[in-house]
């Protein structure tokens, strides 16, 4: 038996705190400049220029891309930061979150 101590699995899980995680996603559109998306990824998601460019191009080509995975409140804050920055510049960029 892989668990010789018996039914300890549930107890072990309940002792390990793993808050639910949320993916923060960027959605493609036809108008937001690529440079702005790269800047957003570097500023709010602490990505390198190389990684930010990779994510931006994935969104551009596939329609959606993951910026990062965070606990609820942090994900919510990032979504707000991106939406506010985009609105300030008049870009239609959309940022959403969903359960991992
Ligand atoms: N598709 C946009 C363009 O061609 C660039 C973009 C990438 C927008 C990722 C939103 C997200 N200017």
mmCIF file of N, CA, C and O in Angstrom, residues 9-94:
data_model
loop_
_atom_site.group_PDB
_atom_site.id
_atom_site.type_symbol
_atom_site.label_atom_id
_atom_site.label_comp_id
_atom_site.label_asym_id
_atom_site.label_seq_id
_atom_site.Cartn_x
_atom_site.Cartn_y
_atom_site.Cartn_z
ATOM 1 N N UNK A 9 -4.691 11.118 4.073
ATOM 2 C CA UNK A 9 -4.550 12.056 2.965
ATOM 3 C C UNK A 9 -5.392 13.325 3.159
ATOM 4 O O UNK A 9 -4.921 14.433 2.950
ATOM 5 N N UNK A 10 -6.634 13.130 3.639
ATOM 6 C CA UNK A 10 -7.527 14.271 3.819
ATOM 7 C C UNK A 10 -6.963 15.233 4.854
ATOM 8 O O UNK A 10 -6.944 16.445 4.655
ATOM 9 N N UNK A 11 -6.465 14.698 5.955
ATOM 10 C CA UNK A 11 -5.883 15.546 7.009
ATOM 11 C C UNK A 11 -4.694 16.337 6.472
ATOM 12 O O UNK A 11 -4.570 17.530 6.713
ATOM 13 N N UNK A 12 -3.833 15.644 5.710
ATOM 14 C CA UNK A 12 -2.644 16.302 5.168
ATOM 15 C C UNK A 12 -3.060 17.463 4.266
ATOM 16 O O UNK A 12 -2.534 18.565 4.385
ATOM 17 N N UNK A 13 -4.061 17.239 3.412
ATOM 18 C CA UNK A 13 -4.511 18.295 2.496
ATOM 19 C C UNK A 13 -5.068 19.483 3.262
ATOM 20 O O UNK A 13 -4.767 20.624 2.950
ATOM 21 N N UNK A 14 -5.859 19.222 4.298
ATOM 22 C CA UNK A 14 -6.505 20.326 5.000
ATOM 23 C C UNK A 14 -5.490 21.157 5.774
ATOM 24 O O UNK A 14 -5.757 22.300 6.113
ATOM 25 N N UNK A 15 -4.311 20.607 6.040
ATOM 26 C CA UNK A 15 -3.289 21.364 6.755
ATOM 27 C C UNK A 15 -2.462 22.228 5.819
ATOM 28 O O UNK A 15 -1.752 23.127 6.252
ATOM 29 N N UNK A 16 -2.534 21.950 4.517
ATOM 30 C CA UNK A 16 -1.719 22.696 3.560
ATOM 31 C C UNK A 16 -2.586 23.758 2.890
ATOM 32 O O UNK A 16 -3.520 23.431 2.168
ATOM 33 N N UNK A 17 -2.295 25.016 3.167
ATOM 34 C CA UNK A 17 -3.133 26.109 2.662
ATOM 35 C C UNK A 17 -2.755 26.440 1.218
ATOM 36 O O UNK A 17 -1.658 26.939 0.964
ATOM 37 N N UNK A 18 -3.650 26.133 0.302
ATOM 38 C CA UNK A 18 -3.427 26.502 -1.100
ATOM 39 C C UNK A 18 -4.628 27.309 -1.580
ATOM 40 O O UNK A 18 -5.644 26.732 -1.937
ATOM 41 N N UNK A 19 -4.529 28.631 -1.522
ATOM 42 C CA UNK A 19 -5.651 29.459 -1.973
ATOM 43 C C UNK A 19 -5.943 29.202 -3.444
ATOM 44 O O UNK A 19 -5.021 28.912 -4.217
ATOM 45 N N UNK A 20 -7.212 29.283 -3.840
ATOM 46 C CA UNK A 20 -7.544 29.079 -5.255
ATOM 47 C C UNK A 20 -6.809 30.105 -6.122
ATOM 48 O O UNK A 20 -6.624 31.249 -5.720
ATOM 49 N N UNK A 21 -6.387 29.645 -7.272
ATOM 50 C CA UNK A 21 -5.592 30.494 -8.159
ATOM 51 C C UNK A 21 -6.424 30.910 -9.380
ATOM 52 O O UNK A 21 -7.314 30.172 -9.808
ATOM 53 N N UNK A 22 -6.101 32.072 -9.896
ATOM 54 C CA UNK A 22 -6.829 32.623 -11.052
ATOM 55 C C UNK A 22 -5.843 33.021 -12.138
ATOM 56 O O UNK A 22 -4.826 33.666 -11.849
ATOM 57 N N UNK A 23 -6.172 32.627 -13.349
ATOM 58 C CA UNK A 23 -5.375 33.049 -14.509
ATOM 59 C C UNK A 23 -5.806 34.452 -14.910
ATOM 60 O O UNK A 23 -7.007 34.725 -15.000
ATOM 61 N N UNK A 24 -4.831 35.317 -15.148
ATOM 62 C CA UNK A 24 -5.121 36.638 -15.722
ATOM 63 C C UNK A 24 -4.791 36.550 -17.206
ATOM 64 O O UNK A 24 -3.675 36.179 -17.592
ATOM 65 N N UNK A 25 -5.794 36.857 -18.036
ATOM 66 C CA UNK A 25 -5.688 36.686 -19.487
ATOM 67 C C UNK A 25 -5.776 38.022 -20.206
ATOM 68 O O UNK A 25 -6.530 38.905 -19.788
ATOM 69 N N UNK A 26 -5.035 38.138 -21.290
ATOM 70 C CA UNK A 26 -5.200 39.269 -22.209
ATOM 71 C C UNK A 26 -5.908 38.756 -23.452
ATOM 72 O O UNK A 26 -5.648 37.636 -23.917
ATOM 73 N N UNK A 27 -6.798 39.585 -23.992
ATOM 74 C CA UNK A 27 -7.541 39.236 -25.203
ATOM 75 C C UNK A 27 -7.061 40.094 -26.363
ATOM 76 O O UNK A 27 -6.766 41.281 -26.198
ATOM 77 N N UNK A 28 -7.015 39.503 -27.533
ATOM 78 C CA UNK A 28 -6.585 40.247 -28.717
ATOM 79 C C UNK A 28 -7.661 41.236 -29.182
ATOM 80 O O UNK A 28 -8.854 41.062 -28.906
ATOM 81 N N UNK A 29 -7.211 42.278 -29.802
ATOM 82 C CA UNK A 29 -8.103 43.186 -30.532
ATOM 83 C C UNK A 29 -7.310 43.735 -31.716
ATOM 84 O O UNK A 29 -6.122 43.460 -31.840
ATOM 85 N N UNK A 30 -7.985 44.504 -32.575
ATOM 86 C CA UNK A 30 -7.330 44.969 -33.806
ATOM 87 C C UNK A 30 -6.636 46.319 -33.657
ATOM 88 O O UNK A 30 -5.998 46.786 -34.603
ATOM 89 N N UNK A 31 -6.753 46.956 -32.480
ATOM 90 C CA UNK A 31 -6.341 48.364 -32.378
ATOM 91 C C UNK A 31 -5.235 48.665 -31.356
ATOM 92 O O UNK A 31 -4.476 49.615 -31.560
ATOM 93 N N UNK A 32 -5.184 47.917 -30.270
ATOM 94 C CA UNK A 32 -4.168 48.209 -29.245
ATOM 95 C C UNK A 32 -2.772 47.989 -29.835
ATOM 96 O O UNK A 32 -2.495 46.920 -30.382
ATOM 97 N N UNK A 33 -1.889 48.989 -29.715
ATOM 98 C CA UNK A 33 -0.541 48.823 -30.282
ATOM 99 C C UNK A 33 0.238 47.706 -29.581
ATOM 100 O O UNK A 33 0.132 47.536 -28.359
ATOM 101 N N UNK A 34 1.004 46.954 -30.359
ATOM 102 C CA UNK A 34 1.815 45.868 -29.795
ATOM 103 C C UNK A 34 2.747 46.379 -28.695
ATOM 104 O O UNK A 34 2.920 45.726 -27.656
ATOM 105 N N UNK A 35 3.358 47.544 -28.923
ATOM 106 C CA UNK A 35 4.283 48.101 -27.923
ATOM 107 C C UNK A 35 3.592 48.344 -26.582
ATOM 108 O O UNK A 35 4.190 48.151 -25.526
ATOM 109 N N UNK A 36 2.326 48.786 -26.643
ATOM 110 C CA UNK A 36 1.593 49.046 -25.397
ATOM 111 C C UNK A 36 1.373 47.747 -24.630
ATOM 112 O O UNK A 36 1.518 47.704 -23.397
ATOM 113 N N UNK A 37 1.029 46.678 -25.337
ATOM 114 C CA UNK A 37 0.798 45.379 -24.693
ATOM 115 C C UNK A 37 2.090 44.875 -24.039
ATOM 116 O O UNK A 37 2.072 44.379 -22.903
ATOM 117 N N UNK A 38 3.198 45.032 -24.731
ATOM 118 C CA UNK A 38 4.495 44.614 -24.171
ATOM 119 C C UNK A 38 4.793 45.428 -22.907
ATOM 120 O O UNK A 38 5.217 44.875 -21.882
ATOM 121 N N UNK A 39 4.541 46.732 -22.954
ATOM 122 C CA UNK A 39 4.783 47.591 -21.783
ATOM 123 C C UNK A 39 3.918 47.158 -20.595
ATOM 124 O O UNK A 39 4.385 47.131 -19.446
ATOM 125 N N UNK A 40 2.654 46.841 -20.861
ATOM 126 C CA UNK A 40 1.737 46.391 -19.808
ATOM 127 C C UNK A 40 2.264 45.109 -19.150
ATOM 128 O O UNK A 40 2.259 44.975 -17.917
ATOM 129 N N UNK A 41 2.707 44.183 -19.984
ATOM 130 C CA UNK A 41 3.203 42.904 -19.458
ATOM 131 C C UNK A 41 4.467 43.092 -18.608
ATOM 132 O O UNK A 41 4.656 42.411 -17.599
ATOM 133 N N UNK A 42 5.318 44.028 -19.010
ATOM 134 C CA UNK A 42 6.539 44.303 -18.243
ATOM 135 C C UNK A 42 6.202 45.036 -16.944
ATOM 136 O O UNK A 42 6.719 44.711 -15.877
ATOM 137 N N UNK A 43 5.300 46.020 -17.026
ATOM 138 C CA UNK A 43 5.015 46.882 -15.870
ATOM 139 C C UNK A 43 4.184 46.187 -14.806
ATOM 140 O O UNK A 43 4.494 46.250 -13.612
ATOM 141 N N UNK A 44 3.109 45.502 -15.215
ATOM 142 C CA UNK A 44 2.166 44.953 -14.228
ATOM 143 C C UNK A 44 2.402 43.477 -13.929
ATOM 144 O O UNK A 44 1.945 42.979 -12.893
ATOM 145 N N UNK A 45 3.090 42.777 -14.840
ATOM 146 C CA UNK A 45 3.304 41.345 -14.627
ATOM 147 C C UNK A 45 4.782 40.990 -14.483
ATOM 148 O O UNK A 45 5.137 39.819 -14.424
ATOM 149 N N UNK A 46 5.633 42.030 -14.421
ATOM 150 C CA UNK A 46 7.072 41.866 -14.164
ATOM 151 C C UNK A 46 7.723 40.896 -15.156
ATOM 152 O O UNK A 46 8.607 40.119 -14.777
ATOM 153 N N UNK A 47 7.300 40.962 -16.402
ATOM 154 C CA UNK A 47 7.911 40.120 -17.439
ATOM 155 C C UNK A 47 9.119 40.832 -18.037
ATOM 156 O O UNK A 47 9.136 42.071 -18.129
ATOM 157 N N UNK A 48 10.109 40.032 -18.476
ATOM 158 C CA UNK A 48 11.213 40.590 -19.259
ATOM 159 C C UNK A 48 10.661 41.041 -20.615
ATOM 160 O O UNK A 48 9.555 40.624 -21.021
ATOM 161 N N UNK A 49 11.419 41.855 -21.332
ATOM 162 C CA UNK A 49 10.961 42.300 -22.651
ATOM 163 C C UNK A 49 10.766 41.100 -23.592
ATOM 164 O O UNK A 49 9.806 41.054 -24.367
ATOM 165 N N UNK A 50 11.654 40.125 -23.483
ATOM 166 C CA UNK A 50 11.568 38.923 -24.336
ATOM 167 C C UNK A 50 10.292 38.134 -24.042
ATOM 168 O O UNK A 50 9.558 37.746 -24.971
ATOM 169 N N UNK A 51 10.021 37.874 -22.757
ATOM 170 C CA UNK A 51 8.830 37.103 -22.362
ATOM 171 C C UNK A 51 7.561 37.901 -22.672
ATOM 172 O O UNK A 51 6.561 37.336 -23.123
ATOM 173 N N UNK A 52 7.606 39.210 -22.421
ATOM 174 C CA UNK A 52 6.445 40.054 -22.711
ATOM 175 C C UNK A 52 6.116 40.014 -24.203
ATOM 176 O O UNK A 52 4.949 39.933 -24.593
ATOM 177 N N UNK A 53 7.132 40.046 -25.023
ATOM 178 C CA UNK A 53 6.928 39.996 -26.477
ATOM 179 C C UNK A 53 6.345 38.644 -26.888
ATOM 180 O O UNK A 53 5.438 38.575 -27.729
ATOM 181 N N UNK A 54 6.841 37.576 -26.257
ATOM 182 C CA UNK A 54 6.328 36.232 -26.557
ATOM 183 C C UNK A 54 4.835 36.147 -26.227
ATOM 184 O O UNK A 54 4.039 35.639 -27.034
ATOM 185 N N UNK A 55 4.445 36.639 -25.055
ATOM 186 C CA UNK A 55 3.043 36.582 -24.643
ATOM 187 C C UNK A 55 2.186 37.461 -25.553
ATOM 188 O O UNK A 55 1.099 37.058 -25.989
ATOM 189 N N UNK A 56 2.671 38.666 -25.856
ATOM 190 C CA UNK A 56 1.922 39.577 -26.725
ATOM 191 C C UNK A 56 1.648 38.918 -28.079
ATOM 192 O O UNK A 56 0.522 38.984 -28.605
ATOM 193 N N UNK A 57 2.689 38.281 -28.642
ATOM 194 C CA UNK A 57 2.524 37.646 -29.959
ATOM 195 C C UNK A 57 1.575 36.448 -29.884
ATOM 196 O O UNK A 57 0.821 36.183 -30.827
ATOM 197 N N UNK A 58 1.597 35.733 -28.756
ATOM 198 C CA UNK A 58 0.660 34.619 -28.589
ATOM 199 C C UNK A 58 -0.778 35.148 -28.592
ATOM 200 O O UNK A 58 -1.662 34.579 -29.243
ATOM 201 N N UNK A 59 -1.019 36.249 -27.866
ATOM 202 C CA UNK A 59 -2.356 36.841 -27.852
ATOM 203 C C UNK A 59 -2.733 37.307 -29.262
ATOM 204 O O UNK A 59 -3.846 37.063 -29.741
ATOM 205 N N UNK A 60 -1.794 37.957 -29.919
ATOM 206 C CA UNK A 60 -2.036 38.484 -31.267
ATOM 207 C C UNK A 60 -2.418 37.363 -32.237
ATOM 208 O O UNK A 60 -3.334 37.529 -33.059
ATOM 209 N N UNK A 61 -1.737 36.228 -32.146
ATOM 210 C CA UNK A 61 -1.956 35.142 -33.116
ATOM 211 C C UNK A 61 -3.068 34.179 -32.704
ATOM 212 O O UNK A 61 -3.761 33.621 -33.561
ATOM 213 N N UNK A 62 -3.245 33.957 -31.386
ATOM 214 C CA UNK A 62 -4.181 32.915 -30.929
ATOM 215 C C UNK A 62 -5.431 33.498 -30.274
ATOM 216 O O UNK A 62 -6.364 32.758 -29.955
ATOM 217 N N UNK A 63 -5.417 34.811 -30.022
ATOM 218 C CA UNK A 63 -6.626 35.446 -29.495
ATOM 219 C C UNK A 63 -6.633 35.648 -28.000
ATOM 220 O O UNK A 63 -7.360 36.503 -27.486
ATOM 221 N N UNK A 64 -5.851 34.855 -27.279
ATOM 222 C CA UNK A 64 -5.820 34.938 -25.820
ATOM 223 C C UNK A 64 -4.470 34.428 -25.328
ATOM 224 O O UNK A 64 -3.832 33.604 -25.998
ATOM 225 N N UNK A 65 -4.032 34.959 -24.187
ATOM 226 C CA UNK A 65 -2.778 34.500 -23.604
ATOM 227 C C UNK A 65 -2.762 34.747 -22.109
ATOM 228 O O UNK A 65 -3.433 35.655 -21.610
ATOM 229 N N UNK A 66 -2.008 33.919 -21.398
ATOM 230 C CA UNK A 66 -1.928 33.999 -19.937
ATOM 231 C C UNK A 66 -0.784 34.933 -19.531
ATOM 232 O O UNK A 66 0.365 34.746 -19.925
ATOM 233 N N UNK A 67 -1.133 35.939 -18.729
ATOM 234 C CA UNK A 67 -0.132 36.878 -18.195
ATOM 235 C C UNK A 67 0.486 36.353 -16.912
ATOM 236 O O UNK A 67 1.628 36.685 -16.587
ATOM 237 N N UNK A 68 -0.299 35.586 -16.148
ATOM 238 C CA UNK A 68 0.180 35.063 -14.878
ATOM 239 C C UNK A 68 -0.954 34.400 -14.127
ATOM 240 O O UNK A 68 -2.107 34.474 -14.546
ATOM 241 N N UNK A 69 -0.616 33.736 -13.021
ATOM 242 C CA UNK A 69 -1.589 33.033 -12.185
ATOM 243 C C UNK A 69 -1.400 33.510 -10.747
ATOM 244 O O UNK A 69 -0.274 33.479 -10.227
ATOM 245 N N UNK A 70 -2.512 33.959 -10.126
ATOM 246 C CA UNK A 70 -2.414 34.630 -8.823
ATOM 247 C C UNK A 70 -3.626 34.289 -7.955
ATOM 248 O O UNK A 70 -4.674 33.895 -8.465
ATOM 249 N N UNK A 71 -3.501 34.516 -6.638
ATOM 250 C CA UNK A 71 -4.685 34.453 -5.775
ATOM 251 C C UNK A 71 -5.700 35.521 -6.205
ATOM 252 O O UNK A 71 -5.329 36.507 -6.851
ATOM 253 N N UNK A 72 -6.963 35.345 -5.795
ATOM 254 C CA UNK A 72 -8.078 36.162 -6.299
ATOM 255 C C UNK A 72 -7.814 37.670 -6.251
ATOM 256 O O UNK A 72 -7.943 38.366 -7.271
ATOM 257 N N UNK A 73 -7.446 38.173 -5.079
ATOM 258 C CA UNK A 73 -7.343 39.633 -4.930
ATOM 259 C C UNK A 73 -6.212 40.227 -5.757
ATOM 260 O O UNK A 73 -6.328 41.353 -6.259
ATOM 261 N N UNK A 74 -5.123 39.483 -5.888
ATOM 262 C CA UNK A 74 -3.991 39.973 -6.695
ATOM 263 C C UNK A 74 -4.376 39.959 -8.169
ATOM 264 O O UNK A 74 -4.112 40.924 -8.897
ATOM 265 N N UNK A 75 -5.047 38.882 -8.597
ATOM 266 C CA UNK A 75 -5.513 38.808 -9.990
ATOM 267 C C UNK A 75 -6.465 39.960 -10.291
ATOM 268 O O UNK A 75 -6.361 40.616 -11.341
ATOM 269 N N UNK A 76 -7.367 40.219 -9.356
ATOM 270 C CA UNK A 76 -8.353 41.296 -9.528
ATOM 271 C C UNK A 76 -7.648 42.654 -9.671
ATOM 272 O O UNK A 76 -8.013 43.477 -10.523
ATOM 273 N N UNK A 77 -6.654 42.877 -8.834
ATOM 274 C CA UNK A 77 -5.897 44.140 -8.894
ATOM 275 C C UNK A 77 -5.200 44.291 -10.242
ATOM 276 O O UNK A 77 -5.217 45.372 -10.849
ATOM 277 N N UNK A 78 -4.600 43.206 -10.729
ATOM 278 C CA UNK A 78 -3.879 43.280 -12.019
ATOM 279 C C UNK A 78 -4.853 43.601 -13.153
ATOM 280 O O UNK A 78 -4.542 44.419 -14.033
ATOM 281 N N UNK A 79 -6.021 42.946 -13.135
ATOM 282 C CA UNK A 79 -7.034 43.224 -14.168
ATOM 283 C C UNK A 79 -7.404 44.707 -14.148
ATOM 284 O O UNK A 79 -7.423 45.372 -15.198
ATOM 285 N N UNK A 80 -7.636 45.237 -12.945
ATOM 286 C CA UNK A 80 -7.999 46.653 -12.838
ATOM 287 C C UNK A 80 -6.882 47.561 -13.337
ATOM 288 O O UNK A 80 -7.143 48.549 -14.040
ATOM 289 N N UNK A 81 -5.648 47.247 -12.980
ATOM 290 C CA UNK A 81 -4.503 48.066 -13.398
ATOM 291 C C UNK A 81 -4.390 48.104 -14.920
ATOM 292 O O UNK A 81 -4.171 49.170 -15.513
ATOM 293 N N UNK A 82 -4.543 46.933 -15.551
ATOM 294 C CA UNK A 82 -4.424 46.869 -17.019
ATOM 295 C C UNK A 82 -5.568 47.638 -17.676
ATOM 296 O O UNK A 82 -5.347 48.433 -18.599
ATOM 297 N N UNK A 83 -6.807 47.399 -17.181
ATOM 298 C CA UNK A 83 -7.965 48.053 -17.798
ATOM 299 C C UNK A 83 -7.888 49.573 -17.642
ATOM 300 O O UNK A 83 -8.262 50.325 -18.557
ATOM 301 N N UNK A 84 -7.401 50.024 -16.490
ATOM 302 C CA UNK A 84 -7.269 51.460 -16.244
ATOM 303 C C UNK A 84 -6.211 52.077 -17.160
ATOM 304 O O UNK A 84 -6.436 53.133 -17.763
ATOM 305 N N UNK A 85 -5.060 51.406 -17.277
ATOM 306 C CA UNK A 85 -3.975 51.918 -18.128
ATOM 307 C C UNK A 85 -4.424 51.974 -19.588
ATOM 308 O O UNK A 85 -4.137 52.946 -20.304
ATOM 309 N N UNK A 86 -5.142 50.934 -20.041
ATOM 310 C CA UNK A 86 -5.616 50.901 -21.428
ATOM 311 C C UNK A 86 -6.632 52.013 -21.677
ATOM 312 O O UNK A 86 -6.550 52.725 -22.689
ATOM 313 N N UNK A 87 -7.578 52.185 -20.749
ATOM 314 C CA UNK A 87 -8.607 53.212 -20.901
ATOM 315 C C UNK A 87 -7.978 54.606 -20.937
ATOM 316 O O UNK A 87 -8.378 55.458 -21.737
ATOM 317 N N UNK A 88 -6.981 54.822 -20.071
ATOM 318 C CA UNK A 88 -6.287 56.127 -20.026
ATOM 319 C C UNK A 88 -5.699 56.489 -21.387
ATOM 320 O O UNK A 88 -5.675 57.657 -21.775
ATOM 321 N N UNK A 89 -5.198 55.457 -22.086
ATOM 322 C CA UNK A 89 -4.561 55.697 -23.393
ATOM 323 C C UNK A 89 -5.548 55.564 -24.548
ATOM 324 O O UNK A 89 -5.158 55.685 -25.710
ATOM 325 N N UNK A 90 -6.801 55.222 -24.226
ATOM 326 C CA UNK A 90 -7.817 55.090 -25.257
ATOM 327 C C UNK A 90 -7.711 53.814 -26.075
ATOM 328 O O UNK A 90 -8.204 53.754 -27.205
ATOM 329 N N UNK A 91 -7.100 52.770 -25.473
ATOM 330 C CA UNK A 91 -6.968 51.481 -26.173
ATOM 331 C C UNK A 91 -8.073 50.524 -25.712
ATOM 332 O O UNK A 91 -8.437 50.513 -24.535
ATOM 333 N N UNK A 92 -8.561 49.672 -26.634
ATOM 334 C CA UNK A 92 -9.658 48.766 -26.278
ATOM 335 C C UNK A 92 -9.205 47.450 -25.622
ATOM 336 O O UNK A 92 -10.011 46.535 -25.435
ATOM 337 N N UNK A 93 -7.931 47.355 -25.267
ATOM 338 C CA UNK A 93 -7.374 46.121 -24.686
ATOM 339 C C UNK A 93 -8.261 45.602 -23.547
ATOM 340 O O UNK A 93 -8.666 46.369 -22.673
ATOM 341 N N UNK A 94 -8.522 44.300 -23.582
ATOM 342 C CA UNK A 94 -9.338 43.655 -22.553
ATOM 343 C C UNK A 94 -8.490 42.680 -21.745
ATOM 344 O O UNK A 94 -7.725 41.878 -22.309
#
